[in-house]
Amino acid sequence: MRHWFWILLIALGLQAQEARIQILGTTDMHGHVMAEDTFSLQPANLGWAKIATLIRRQKALNPDTILVDCGDTIQGEPLNYVRNTLRRDLPEPNMAIMNALGYAAMAVGNHEYDFGLDLLREVEKQAKFPFLSANTLTAKGGPAFPTHVLVTVAGVRVALVGFTTPRTAVLAGPRNVTDLTFQDIVTAARELVPRLREKEKADVVVALVHSGLGKVDGRPGDENAALRLADQVPGLDAIFTGHTHQAIQTEHKGVLILQAQDYGRALAVADLSLRKEKGRWRVTATQGRLLRPEASTPVDPEVLSLTAELRAATDRYLDTAATNLLVDLDSRWSRMEDTPLMQLLHQVQRQATGAQLSAAASPGSRLFIPKGPTSVRQFYALSPYENQVARIRINGAQLKAYLEHAARHYSYSWEPELYNREVPIHDFDTVDGVTYALNLGRPAGSRVANLSFQGQPVKPEQTFTLALTTYRLWGGGGYMEAIGFKGTPDLVTEASQRNLLLAYVLARPTLNPGITNAWRTIPYLDRERVLNQAR
């Protein structure tokens, strides 16, 4: 009998030395709540309403669970705009949902700053979990946010440490990040991670990084730095990433790297197995996977309840009558020729700034507003971000360099893959106010042909005023670096590009943006080919 007693004690002791914890990660939710496309209202397998269901299922399977988010949470959807500018009396919807689900921490993303630092601080106070960013510093050099938080689960001390892409200083714009600096992620981590291990006795260290994979041999200050972090900073057990809206499941030097896809299209799941040795827990195995909501995934009733009043207010705003369109606005052809949709954006920017020329990006390849009565919802989709419009001065040489930079979006015309995957559609600009062609039979850097202004060839020393978004002005897409612009804008609008667009549209009972045939590709692109490769 005594023999079996000791066997039982030993078995229980061995069992007590093992642990298995689960970390669930979301990122780049951008305020998506409902399982539908906000603008077309078509069902979609995304949003808090479905991802919350997956989270609850996983927590039921393993109660030893930590919930984390990698940022870009409070900006993106019309819901965010209505709450942050019109209905500040209502709770911030993402915080309400995340509080209810029991999140442990969130890394601060660059889009958290889009409504200004004061708004970010107000939202931070609503959260029952810390906003983390170890590499964001105040003017005095101190931390602008908590660097990390220690969470104990199943007796294991888990350190969650947050980082924000250093490009936030550029992407968010100067007025939204006043007196803040953004340190290189790896530099900040090298100092902090050993301290978490040695002084704070963390058993597990997990990085929450609002930054994409990047390259192992990247440089300090790179926008995306997760691989370099895994490569150069010992002591990390897992890295949850964000910012690039991709689905990522990989590892480097034994460090698990996961990124949940944007808008709640996937949930990142990290399973960590641990064993206690000499009084300290040690990770013995890690396994990562991505779970995706499906058509059969039910929506979470608490998510619907928490956001009901704000969703109703947002729908009233979006369903406001706009104008009577006399022509279809179709984004599918915006990369092959001048279109009414792009002309509308150019007209808005030129009117708002008084500039001679306008540069604007295609709003994607799947937006379509049919002629006839319209609503604010349809036009909101053309410009969902909080970027303003600026006017700068450039010369003819810079104008040509701007267009050459845009033309990198294409492969050679005869290649099966029409578009260069390294240059996404939102980084392809057209310019209105001049005429030109892009010869896709020439190598990138020498594609601009027949560049003319008012019927005359553009001269390198000729000067122009150009309207463009502040996203471009502050470095988005690399255009300012490509043209060597280091000046300051003549003006920056107070209103966002979207609100300028809505004001322009709502002021007109009918709208018929005509095309000027300002540009073309050489050769003309086949419409079926453009349609088949649209993404």
Short mmCIF file of C-alpha atoms in Angstrom, two decimals:
data_model
loop_
_atom_site.label_atom_id
_atom_site.label_comp_id
_atom_site.label_asym_id
_atom_site.label_seq_id
_atom_site.Cartn_x
_atom_site.Cartn_y
_atom_site.Cartn_z
CA MET A 1 0.00 0.00 0.00
CA ARG A 2 2.83 2.38 0.95
CA HIS A 3 4.49 1.49 -2.38
CA TRP A 4 1.49 2.72 -4.38
CA PHE A 5 1.26 5.84 -2.25
CA TRP A 6 4.79 6.87 -3.21
CA ILE A 7 4.14 6.10 -6.89
CA LEU A 8 1.08 8.38 -6.77
CA LEU A 9 3.06 11.18 -5.13
CA ILE A 10 5.82 10.91 -7.72
CA ALA A 11 3.29 10.93 -10.56
CA LEU A 12 1.57 14.01 -9.17
CA GLY A 13 4.95 15.70 -8.72
CA LEU A 14 5.94 14.98 -12.29
CA GLN A 15 2.60 16.27 -13.53
CA ALA A 16 3.04 19.51 -11.57
CA GLN A 17 6.32 20.17 -13.37
CA GLU A 18 4.66 20.37 -16.79
CA ALA A 19 2.61 23.24 -18.19
CA ARG A 20 1.02 24.14 -21.48
CA ILE A 21 -0.04 27.70 -22.13
CA GLN A 22 -1.77 29.24 -25.12
CA ILE A 23 -1.29 32.74 -26.51
CA LEU A 24 -3.89 34.10 -28.93
CA GLY A 25 -3.08 37.07 -31.11
CA THR A 26 -4.99 39.55 -33.28
CA THR A 27 -3.68 42.52 -35.22
CA ASP A 28 -4.71 45.29 -37.59
CA MET A 29 -8.39 44.96 -36.75
CA HIS A 30 -8.92 48.57 -37.85
CA GLY A 31 -12.27 48.62 -36.11
CA HIS A 32 -13.89 45.86 -38.17
CA VAL A 33 -16.80 44.61 -36.06
CA MET A 34 -19.35 42.96 -38.32
CA ALA A 35 -18.85 39.88 -40.49
CA GLU A 36 -19.47 41.83 -43.68
CA ASP A 37 -17.90 44.32 -46.03
CA THR A 38 -18.88 47.73 -44.67
CA PHE A 39 -19.38 49.27 -48.09
CA SER A 40 -20.96 46.51 -50.18
CA LEU A 41 -22.68 44.94 -47.13
CA GLN A 42 -21.81 41.50 -48.50
CA PRO A 43 -21.12 38.74 -45.92
CA ALA A 44 -17.45 38.16 -45.13
CA ASN A 45 -15.54 35.89 -42.76
CA LEU A 46 -13.87 38.59 -40.71
CA GLY A 47 -14.41 41.12 -37.93
CA TRP A 48 -14.68 41.05 -34.15
CA ALA A 49 -18.10 39.40 -34.31
CA LYS A 50 -16.57 36.17 -35.67
CA ILE A 51 -13.04 36.33 -34.30
CA ALA A 52 -14.47 36.66 -30.77
CA THR A 53 -16.22 33.33 -31.28
CA LEU A 54 -12.90 31.68 -32.18
CA ILE A 55 -11.24 33.29 -29.16
CA ARG A 56 -13.88 31.96 -26.77
CA ARG A 57 -13.61 28.47 -28.28
CA GLN A 58 -9.84 28.41 -27.85
CA LYS A 59 -10.03 29.69 -24.27
CA ALA A 60 -12.53 26.92 -23.48
CA LEU A 61 -10.04 24.35 -24.81
CA ASN A 62 -7.22 25.75 -22.66
CA PRO A 63 -8.06 28.15 -19.81
CA ASP A 64 -4.33 28.92 -19.45
CA THR A 65 -4.59 31.47 -22.25
CA ILE A 66 -3.19 34.96 -22.82
CA LEU A 67 -4.82 37.35 -25.31
CA VAL A 68 -2.68 39.92 -27.14
CA ASP A 69 -3.03 42.40 -30.00
CA CYS A 70 -0.38 43.99 -32.23
CA GLY A 71 -2.03 47.32 -32.94
CA ASP A 72 -3.72 49.43 -35.61
CA THR A 73 -6.94 48.91 -33.74
CA ILE A 74 -8.74 52.23 -33.22
CA GLN A 75 -8.69 53.60 -36.80
CA GLY A 76 -9.93 52.33 -40.13
CA GLU A 77 -13.64 51.67 -40.24
CA PRO A 78 -16.32 54.39 -40.50
CA LEU A 79 -17.32 53.15 -37.04
CA ASN A 80 -14.01 54.51 -35.72
CA TYR A 81 -14.46 57.84 -37.47
CA VAL A 82 -17.99 58.35 -36.17
CA ARG A 83 -17.02 57.44 -32.62
CA ASN A 84 -13.75 59.42 -32.51
CA THR A 85 -15.08 62.60 -34.13
CA LEU A 86 -18.86 62.65 -33.67
CA ARG A 87 -19.79 60.38 -30.73
CA ARG A 88 -17.06 60.66 -28.14
CA ASP A 89 -19.76 60.06 -25.52
CA LEU A 90 -19.84 56.39 -26.52
CA PRO A 91 -17.19 53.84 -25.49
CA GLU A 92 -14.45 53.12 -28.01
CA PRO A 93 -15.81 49.90 -29.58
CA ASN A 94 -12.55 47.95 -29.87
CA MET A 95 -11.66 48.63 -26.22
CA ALA A 96 -15.13 47.55 -25.09
CA ILE A 97 -14.77 44.27 -27.00
CA MET A 98 -11.19 43.61 -25.91
CA ASN A 99 -12.03 44.35 -22.26
CA ALA A 100 -14.90 41.88 -22.43
CA LEU A 101 -12.70 39.19 -23.95
CA GLY A 102 -9.95 39.72 -21.36
CA TYR A 103 -6.99 40.98 -23.39
CA ALA A 104 -3.67 41.18 -21.52
CA ALA A 105 -1.85 43.76 -23.71
CA MET A 106 -1.79 45.62 -27.02
CA ALA A 107 1.20 46.96 -28.93
CA VAL A 108 0.67 50.52 -30.16
CA GLY A 109 0.34 50.74 -33.97
CA ASN A 110 1.09 53.71 -36.20
CA HIS A 111 -2.62 54.22 -37.01
CA GLU A 112 -3.40 54.64 -33.32
CA TYR A 113 -2.12 58.21 -33.79
CA ASP A 114 -4.38 59.12 -36.72
CA PHE A 115 -6.89 61.05 -34.60
CA GLY A 116 -4.15 62.71 -32.55
CA LEU A 117 -2.26 61.88 -29.37
CA ASP A 118 -4.98 63.25 -27.06
CA LEU A 119 -7.53 60.83 -28.51
CA LEU A 120 -5.05 57.97 -28.20
CA ARG A 121 -4.52 58.78 -24.52
CA GLU A 122 -8.27 58.93 -23.92
CA VAL A 123 -8.75 55.50 -25.52
CA GLU A 124 -5.79 54.11 -23.58
CA LYS A 125 -7.58 55.01 -20.33
CA GLN A 126 -10.63 52.99 -21.40
CA ALA A 127 -8.59 49.82 -21.82
CA LYS A 128 -8.33 47.40 -18.90
CA PHE A 129 -4.97 46.28 -20.28
CA PRO A 130 -1.76 48.21 -21.05
CA PHE A 131 -0.81 49.78 -24.38
CA LEU A 132 2.83 48.74 -24.88
CA SER A 133 5.66 50.32 -26.85
CA ALA A 134 9.21 49.93 -25.56
CA ASN A 135 10.72 51.94 -28.41
CA THR A 136 8.48 55.02 -28.22
CA LEU A 137 10.17 57.78 -26.22
CA THR A 138 9.11 61.20 -24.95
CA ALA A 139 11.07 64.38 -25.60
CA LYS A 140 12.91 63.78 -22.32
CA GLY A 141 13.92 60.28 -23.40
CA GLY A 142 11.59 58.40 -21.10
CA PRO A 143 9.06 55.75 -22.16
CA ALA A 144 5.88 57.18 -23.68
CA PHE A 145 4.04 53.93 -22.91
CA PRO A 146 4.69 50.96 -20.64
CA THR A 147 7.45 48.85 -22.14
CA HIS A 148 6.12 45.50 -20.95
CA VAL A 149 3.73 43.70 -18.63
CA LEU A 150 4.20 40.51 -16.63
CA VAL A 151 1.34 38.02 -16.71
CA THR A 152 1.26 34.84 -14.61
CA VAL A 153 -0.65 31.90 -16.06
CA ALA A 154 -0.42 28.28 -14.86
CA GLY A 155 2.29 29.49 -12.49
CA VAL A 156 4.43 30.67 -15.42
CA ARG A 157 5.68 34.30 -15.49
CA VAL A 158 5.18 35.57 -19.04
CA ALA A 159 6.64 38.92 -20.07
CA LEU A 160 4.80 40.65 -22.92
CA VAL A 161 6.93 43.40 -24.47
CA GLY A 162 5.60 45.78 -27.13
CA PHE A 163 7.20 47.62 -30.04
CA THR A 164 5.97 50.07 -32.69
CA THR A 165 7.34 50.48 -36.20
CA PRO A 166 9.91 53.32 -36.21
CA ARG A 167 8.28 54.62 -39.38
CA THR A 168 5.40 55.88 -37.26
CA ALA A 169 7.14 59.26 -37.06
CA VAL A 170 6.63 59.51 -40.82
CA LEU A 171 3.43 57.56 -41.32
CA ALA A 172 1.42 59.32 -38.62
CA GLY A 173 2.59 62.81 -39.51
CA PRO A 174 4.41 65.42 -37.42
CA ARG A 175 1.40 66.97 -35.75
CA ASN A 176 0.16 63.62 -34.44
CA VAL A 177 3.46 62.53 -32.85
CA THR A 178 4.70 65.85 -31.43
CA ASP A 179 7.67 65.40 -29.07
CA LEU A 180 7.79 61.63 -29.58
CA THR A 181 10.67 59.66 -31.07
CA PHE A 182 10.67 56.06 -32.26
CA GLN A 183 13.78 54.05 -31.51
CA ASP A 184 14.95 51.12 -33.61
CA ILE A 185 13.09 48.00 -32.44
CA VAL A 186 16.15 45.77 -32.17
CA THR A 187 18.13 48.42 -30.28
CA ALA A 188 15.36 48.78 -27.71
CA ALA A 189 14.89 45.01 -27.39
CA ARG A 190 18.59 44.32 -26.81
CA GLU A 191 18.44 46.48 -23.72
CA LEU A 192 15.08 45.29 -22.38
CA VAL A 193 14.88 41.54 -23.01
CA PRO A 194 17.92 40.53 -20.90
CA ARG A 195 16.54 42.61 -18.02
CA LEU A 196 13.23 40.79 -18.22
CA ARG A 197 15.02 37.46 -18.00
CA GLU A 198 17.61 38.32 -15.35
CA LYS A 199 16.07 40.93 -13.06
CA GLU A 200 12.33 40.37 -13.46
CA LYS A 201 12.70 36.58 -13.61
CA ALA A 202 10.41 36.11 -16.60
CA ASP A 203 10.07 32.46 -17.58
CA VAL A 204 8.76 33.32 -21.05
CA VAL A 205 9.31 36.46 -23.14
CA VAL A 206 6.92 37.24 -26.00
CA ALA A 207 7.31 40.28 -28.27
CA LEU A 208 4.22 42.07 -29.62
CA VAL A 209 5.52 43.96 -32.63
CA HIS A 210 3.59 46.37 -34.81
CA SER A 211 6.05 45.72 -37.62
CA GLY A 212 6.24 43.13 -40.38
CA LEU A 213 8.84 40.46 -41.09
CA GLY A 214 11.41 42.60 -42.91
CA LYS A 215 14.83 41.10 -43.61
CA VAL A 216 17.39 39.36 -41.43
CA ASP A 217 20.07 41.73 -42.76
CA GLY A 218 17.88 44.84 -42.48
CA ARG A 219 19.07 48.17 -41.14
CA PRO A 220 18.31 50.05 -37.90
CA GLY A 221 15.11 52.05 -38.26
CA ASP A 222 13.58 49.71 -40.82
CA GLU A 223 9.78 49.75 -40.97
CA ASN A 224 9.57 45.96 -40.71
CA ALA A 225 11.98 44.27 -38.33
CA ALA A 226 10.58 41.01 -36.88
CA LEU A 227 13.13 38.74 -38.56
CA ARG A 228 16.02 40.96 -37.49
CA LEU A 229 14.58 40.93 -33.96
CA ALA A 230 14.49 37.13 -33.87
CA ASP A 231 17.98 36.96 -35.35
CA GLN A 232 19.76 39.48 -33.14
CA VAL A 233 18.02 39.43 -29.75
CA PRO A 234 18.43 36.22 -27.70
CA GLY A 235 15.86 35.40 -25.06
CA LEU A 236 12.65 35.62 -27.07
CA ASP A 237 10.31 32.64 -27.16
CA ALA A 238 7.77 33.98 -29.66
CA ILE A 239 7.05 37.07 -31.74
CA PHE A 240 3.58 38.24 -32.71
CA THR A 241 3.76 40.75 -35.57
CA GLY A 242 1.44 43.14 -37.39
CA HIS A 243 1.38 46.17 -39.70
CA THR A 244 1.70 44.43 -43.07
CA HIS A 245 -1.80 42.84 -43.04
CA GLN A 246 -0.36 39.47 -44.03
CA ALA A 247 -0.94 36.01 -42.62
CA ILE A 248 2.43 34.78 -41.31
CA GLN A 249 3.42 31.50 -39.69
CA THR A 250 7.16 30.85 -39.57
CA GLU A 251 10.15 30.68 -37.25
CA HIS A 252 13.74 31.89 -37.17
CA LYS A 253 16.49 30.54 -34.92
CA GLY A 254 13.86 28.58 -33.06
CA VAL A 255 11.74 31.66 -32.36
CA LEU A 256 8.10 31.27 -33.41
CA ILE A 257 6.80 34.19 -35.51
CA LEU A 258 3.06 34.61 -36.09
CA GLN A 259 0.92 37.29 -37.66
CA ALA A 260 -2.87 37.12 -37.70
CA GLN A 261 -4.28 38.46 -40.94
CA ASP A 262 -5.86 41.91 -40.93
CA TYR A 263 -9.49 42.74 -40.07
CA GLY A 264 -9.96 39.50 -38.12
CA ARG A 265 -9.52 37.24 -41.12
CA ALA A 266 -7.41 34.93 -38.91
CA LEU A 267 -6.49 34.34 -35.28
CA ALA A 268 -2.85 33.55 -34.42
CA VAL A 269 -2.44 30.68 -31.95
CA ALA A 270 0.82 29.87 -30.17
CA ASP A 271 1.00 26.75 -27.98
CA LEU A 272 3.93 26.68 -25.56
CA SER A 273 4.92 23.53 -23.66
CA LEU A 274 7.05 24.07 -20.53
CA ARG A 275 8.89 22.05 -17.90
CA LYS A 276 10.02 23.26 -14.50
CA GLU A 277 13.68 22.57 -13.82
CA LYS A 278 15.59 23.75 -10.73
CA GLY A 279 12.78 26.10 -9.79
CA ARG A 280 12.49 27.82 -13.19
CA TRP A 281 10.16 27.14 -16.09
CA ARG A 282 11.73 26.38 -19.46
CA VAL A 283 9.99 26.30 -22.85
CA THR A 284 10.44 22.83 -24.35
CA ALA A 285 8.35 23.22 -27.50
CA THR A 286 6.38 25.85 -29.39
CA GLN A 287 3.80 25.36 -32.08
CA GLY A 288 2.04 28.03 -34.10
CA ARG A 289 -1.01 28.05 -36.33
CA LEU A 290 -3.62 30.36 -37.80
CA LEU A 291 -7.34 29.76 -37.30
CA ARG A 292 -9.77 31.34 -39.75
CA PRO A 293 -13.45 32.12 -39.25
CA GLU A 294 -15.74 30.34 -41.69
CA ALA A 295 -19.19 30.94 -43.09
CA SER A 296 -20.54 28.62 -40.40
CA THR A 297 -18.78 30.48 -37.56
CA PRO A 298 -21.52 32.18 -35.50
CA VAL A 299 -21.24 35.82 -34.51
CA ASP A 300 -20.62 36.67 -30.88
CA PRO A 301 -23.75 38.18 -29.24
CA GLU A 302 -21.75 40.25 -26.73
CA VAL A 303 -19.82 41.94 -29.53
CA LEU A 304 -23.11 42.90 -31.18
CA SER A 305 -24.55 44.19 -27.91
CA LEU A 306 -21.51 46.27 -26.99
CA THR A 307 -21.46 48.05 -30.35
CA ALA A 308 -25.17 48.31 -31.17
CA GLU A 309 -25.68 52.03 -30.47
CA LEU A 310 -22.53 53.10 -32.29
CA ARG A 311 -23.26 50.85 -35.27
CA ALA A 312 -26.72 52.39 -35.59
CA ALA A 313 -25.24 55.91 -35.51
CA THR A 314 -22.64 54.91 -38.11
CA ASP A 315 -25.26 53.44 -40.44
CA ARG A 316 -27.29 56.66 -40.25
CA TYR A 317 -24.19 58.60 -41.25
CA LEU A 318 -23.21 56.24 -44.08
CA ASP A 319 -26.73 56.03 -45.49
CA THR A 320 -27.00 59.80 -45.93
CA ALA A 321 -27.96 60.61 -49.53
CA ALA A 322 -25.03 62.01 -51.51
CA THR A 323 -25.54 62.89 -55.18
CA ASN A 324 -26.95 61.58 -58.45
CA LEU A 325 -24.09 60.10 -60.48
CA LEU A 326 -24.34 60.46 -64.24
CA VAL A 327 -21.53 58.00 -64.93
CA ASP A 328 -20.27 54.78 -63.33
CA LEU A 329 -17.19 55.06 -61.09
CA ASP A 330 -15.18 51.90 -61.69
CA SER A 331 -11.80 51.33 -60.05
CA ARG A 332 -10.90 48.28 -62.15
CA TRP A 333 -9.41 50.34 -64.96
CA SER A 334 -7.60 52.97 -62.88
CA ARG A 335 -4.22 51.33 -63.58
CA MET A 336 -4.58 51.33 -67.35
CA GLU A 337 -6.15 54.67 -68.35
CA ASP A 338 -7.74 57.88 -67.16
CA THR A 339 -11.10 57.20 -65.49
CA PRO A 340 -13.98 59.24 -64.05
CA LEU A 341 -13.22 57.83 -60.60
CA MET A 342 -9.62 59.06 -60.62
CA GLN A 343 -10.67 62.35 -62.15
CA LEU A 344 -13.02 62.89 -59.22
CA LEU A 345 -10.18 62.43 -56.72
CA HIS A 346 -7.91 64.74 -58.72
CA GLN A 347 -10.59 67.43 -59.01
CA VAL A 348 -11.17 67.35 -55.25
CA GLN A 349 -7.46 67.69 -54.47
CA ARG A 350 -6.83 70.47 -56.98
CA GLN A 351 -9.84 72.46 -55.80
CA ALA A 352 -8.84 72.08 -52.15
CA THR A 353 -5.26 73.23 -52.71
CA GLY A 354 -5.26 75.37 -55.85
CA ALA A 355 -2.43 73.23 -57.24
CA GLN A 356 -1.69 72.93 -60.95
CA LEU A 357 -1.23 69.15 -60.73
CA SER A 358 -2.65 66.37 -58.58
CA ALA A 359 -1.19 62.98 -57.66
CA ALA A 360 -3.52 60.29 -56.32
CA ALA A 361 -3.39 56.55 -55.74
CA SER A 362 -5.83 54.04 -57.12
CA PRO A 363 -8.32 53.12 -54.36
CA GLY A 364 -8.04 49.43 -55.21
CA SER A 365 -9.27 47.18 -57.97
CA ARG A 366 -12.73 46.19 -56.73
CA LEU A 367 -14.61 49.42 -56.06
CA PHE A 368 -17.62 50.23 -58.18
CA ILE A 369 -20.24 52.96 -57.75
CA PRO A 370 -23.01 52.67 -60.37
CA LYS A 371 -24.57 55.76 -61.86
CA GLY A 372 -27.76 56.91 -60.20
CA PRO A 373 -28.57 57.90 -56.60
CA THR A 374 -25.67 57.40 -54.18
CA SER A 375 -24.92 57.54 -50.47
CA VAL A 376 -22.03 58.62 -48.25
CA ARG A 377 -21.23 54.92 -47.72
CA GLN A 378 -20.19 54.48 -51.35
CA PHE A 379 -17.88 57.50 -51.45
CA TYR A 380 -16.36 56.76 -48.05
CA ALA A 381 -14.92 53.59 -49.58
CA LEU A 382 -12.84 55.67 -52.00
CA SER A 383 -10.88 57.29 -49.19
CA PRO A 384 -11.18 55.43 -45.88
CA TYR A 385 -8.05 56.88 -44.24
CA GLU A 386 -7.46 60.06 -42.25
CA ASN A 387 -4.85 61.52 -44.64
CA GLN A 388 -5.01 65.22 -45.43
CA VAL A 389 -4.05 66.89 -48.71
CA ALA A 390 -0.92 69.02 -49.15
CA ARG A 391 0.50 71.27 -51.86
CA ILE A 392 4.21 71.17 -52.66
CA ARG A 393 6.46 72.72 -55.29
CA ILE A 394 8.46 70.50 -57.62
CA ASN A 395 10.31 70.87 -60.91
CA GLY A 396 9.97 68.99 -64.18
CA ALA A 397 12.77 66.57 -63.36
CA GLN A 398 11.09 65.68 -60.07
CA LEU A 399 7.73 65.27 -61.80
CA LYS A 400 9.25 62.77 -64.21
CA ALA A 401 10.95 60.94 -61.33
CA TYR A 402 7.59 60.77 -59.53
CA LEU A 403 5.96 59.09 -62.52
CA GLU A 404 8.90 56.73 -63.00
CA HIS A 405 8.56 55.69 -59.37
CA ALA A 406 4.85 54.97 -59.94
CA ALA A 407 5.61 52.95 -63.09
CA ARG A 408 7.57 50.40 -61.02
CA HIS A 409 4.13 48.95 -60.27
CA TYR A 410 4.21 47.17 -63.65
CA SER A 411 6.25 44.28 -64.95
CA TYR A 412 7.16 44.26 -68.64
CA SER A 413 4.04 44.27 -70.80
CA TRP A 414 4.77 40.85 -72.33
CA GLU A 415 5.32 39.03 -69.04
CA PRO A 416 2.50 36.77 -67.73
CA GLU A 417 2.44 38.63 -64.40
CA LEU A 418 1.40 42.18 -65.25
CA TYR A 419 2.03 43.77 -61.87
CA ASN A 420 5.15 43.95 -59.73
CA ARG A 421 4.16 42.31 -56.43
CA GLU A 422 6.67 44.43 -54.52
CA VAL A 423 4.73 47.62 -55.38
CA PRO A 424 1.13 47.28 -54.14
CA ILE A 425 -1.76 49.03 -55.84
CA HIS A 426 -2.02 51.68 -53.11
CA ASP A 427 1.51 52.75 -54.01
CA PHE A 428 0.67 53.37 -57.67
CA ASP A 429 -0.13 57.04 -58.38
CA THR A 430 -1.44 58.79 -61.45
CA VAL A 431 -0.87 62.51 -62.02
CA ASP A 432 -3.49 64.85 -63.45
CA GLY A 433 -2.77 68.20 -65.08
CA VAL A 434 -0.15 66.84 -67.47
CA THR A 435 -0.31 64.28 -70.27
CA TYR A 436 2.06 61.33 -70.48
CA ALA A 437 2.44 57.66 -71.37
CA LEU A 438 4.05 54.76 -69.53
CA ASN A 439 5.94 52.51 -71.93
CA LEU A 440 5.85 49.06 -70.37
CA GLY A 441 8.29 47.73 -72.92
CA ARG A 442 11.07 49.73 -71.28
CA PRO A 443 12.85 48.93 -68.00
CA ALA A 444 11.70 50.59 -64.79
CA GLY A 445 13.23 54.04 -64.51
CA SER A 446 12.89 54.89 -68.20
CA ARG A 447 9.20 54.37 -68.90
CA VAL A 448 7.76 57.90 -68.94
CA ALA A 449 7.18 59.16 -72.49
CA ASN A 450 5.66 62.28 -74.04
CA LEU A 451 5.37 64.18 -70.75
CA SER A 452 3.67 67.49 -71.59
CA PHE A 453 2.02 70.41 -69.81
CA GLN A 454 -0.55 72.48 -71.68
CA GLY A 455 0.59 70.99 -74.98
CA GLN A 456 4.31 71.67 -74.46
CA PRO A 457 7.04 69.20 -73.42
CA VAL A 458 7.88 69.47 -69.72
CA LYS A 459 11.36 70.92 -69.13
CA PRO A 460 13.52 69.65 -66.24
CA GLU A 461 13.78 73.11 -64.67
CA GLN A 462 10.09 73.98 -65.08
CA THR A 463 8.25 74.44 -61.76
CA PHE A 464 4.83 73.16 -60.74
CA THR A 465 2.58 72.98 -57.70
CA LEU A 466 1.42 69.46 -56.90
CA ALA A 467 -1.43 68.29 -54.66
CA LEU A 468 -0.92 64.97 -52.91
CA THR A 469 -1.92 63.23 -49.69
CA THR A 470 0.02 63.73 -46.50
CA TYR A 471 0.69 59.98 -46.58
CA ARG A 472 2.81 60.60 -49.67
CA LEU A 473 4.28 63.80 -48.28
CA TRP A 474 5.46 62.06 -45.11
CA GLY A 475 7.13 59.25 -47.02
CA GLY A 476 4.43 56.72 -47.82
CA GLY A 477 5.33 54.68 -50.89
CA GLY A 478 8.82 56.21 -51.06
CA TYR A 479 7.84 58.96 -53.50
CA MET A 480 9.49 61.88 -51.67
CA GLU A 481 12.75 59.95 -51.41
CA ALA A 482 12.51 59.00 -55.09
CA ILE A 483 12.20 62.64 -56.22
CA GLY A 484 14.58 64.04 -53.62
CA PHE A 485 11.98 66.33 -52.07
CA LYS A 486 13.20 67.78 -48.77
CA GLY A 487 11.16 70.97 -48.66
CA THR A 488 8.05 71.92 -46.76
CA PRO A 489 4.50 72.10 -48.14
CA ASP A 490 2.90 75.40 -49.10
CA LEU A 491 -0.20 74.25 -47.24
CA VAL A 492 -1.86 71.26 -45.63
CA THR A 493 -5.65 71.05 -45.49
CA GLU A 494 -7.38 70.85 -42.13
CA ALA A 495 -9.90 68.33 -43.48
CA SER A 496 -9.01 64.81 -44.55
CA GLN A 497 -9.02 63.82 -48.21
CA ARG A 498 -12.18 61.83 -47.52
CA ASN A 499 -14.04 64.74 -45.94
CA LEU A 500 -12.96 67.02 -48.79
CA LEU A 501 -14.33 64.40 -51.19
CA LEU A 502 -17.63 64.16 -49.32
CA ALA A 503 -18.00 67.95 -49.16
CA TYR A 504 -17.37 68.14 -52.91
CA VAL A 505 -19.91 65.42 -53.68
CA LEU A 506 -22.63 66.54 -51.28
CA ALA A 507 -22.50 70.08 -52.70
CA ARG A 508 -23.54 68.80 -56.14
CA PRO A 509 -27.06 67.48 -56.88
CA THR A 510 -25.61 65.72 -59.92
CA LEU A 511 -22.05 64.64 -60.62
CA ASN A 512 -20.40 63.78 -63.91
CA PRO A 513 -16.59 63.73 -63.61
CA GLY A 514 -15.34 63.73 -67.18
CA ILE A 515 -12.07 62.17 -68.27
CA THR A 516 -9.28 64.15 -69.94
CA ASN A 517 -7.36 61.16 -71.34
CA ALA A 518 -4.33 62.50 -69.50
CA TRP A 519 -2.31 59.31 -69.62
CA ARG A 520 -2.11 55.82 -71.12
CA THR A 521 0.04 52.72 -71.12
CA ILE A 522 2.06 51.61 -74.15
CA PRO A 523 0.84 49.22 -75.37
CA TYR A 524 -2.80 49.63 -74.39
CA LEU A 525 -3.56 46.99 -71.80
CA ASP A 526 -6.14 44.34 -72.54
CA ARG A 527 -9.15 44.80 -70.27
CA GLU A 528 -9.67 41.10 -69.74
CA ARG A 529 -6.07 40.70 -68.66
CA VAL A 530 -6.33 43.64 -66.26
CA LEU A 531 -9.53 42.19 -64.81
CA ASN A 532 -8.09 38.70 -64.40
CA GLN A 533 -5.01 39.98 -62.57
CA ALA A 534 -6.82 42.53 -60.39
CA ARG A 535 -6.15 42.13 -56.67
#
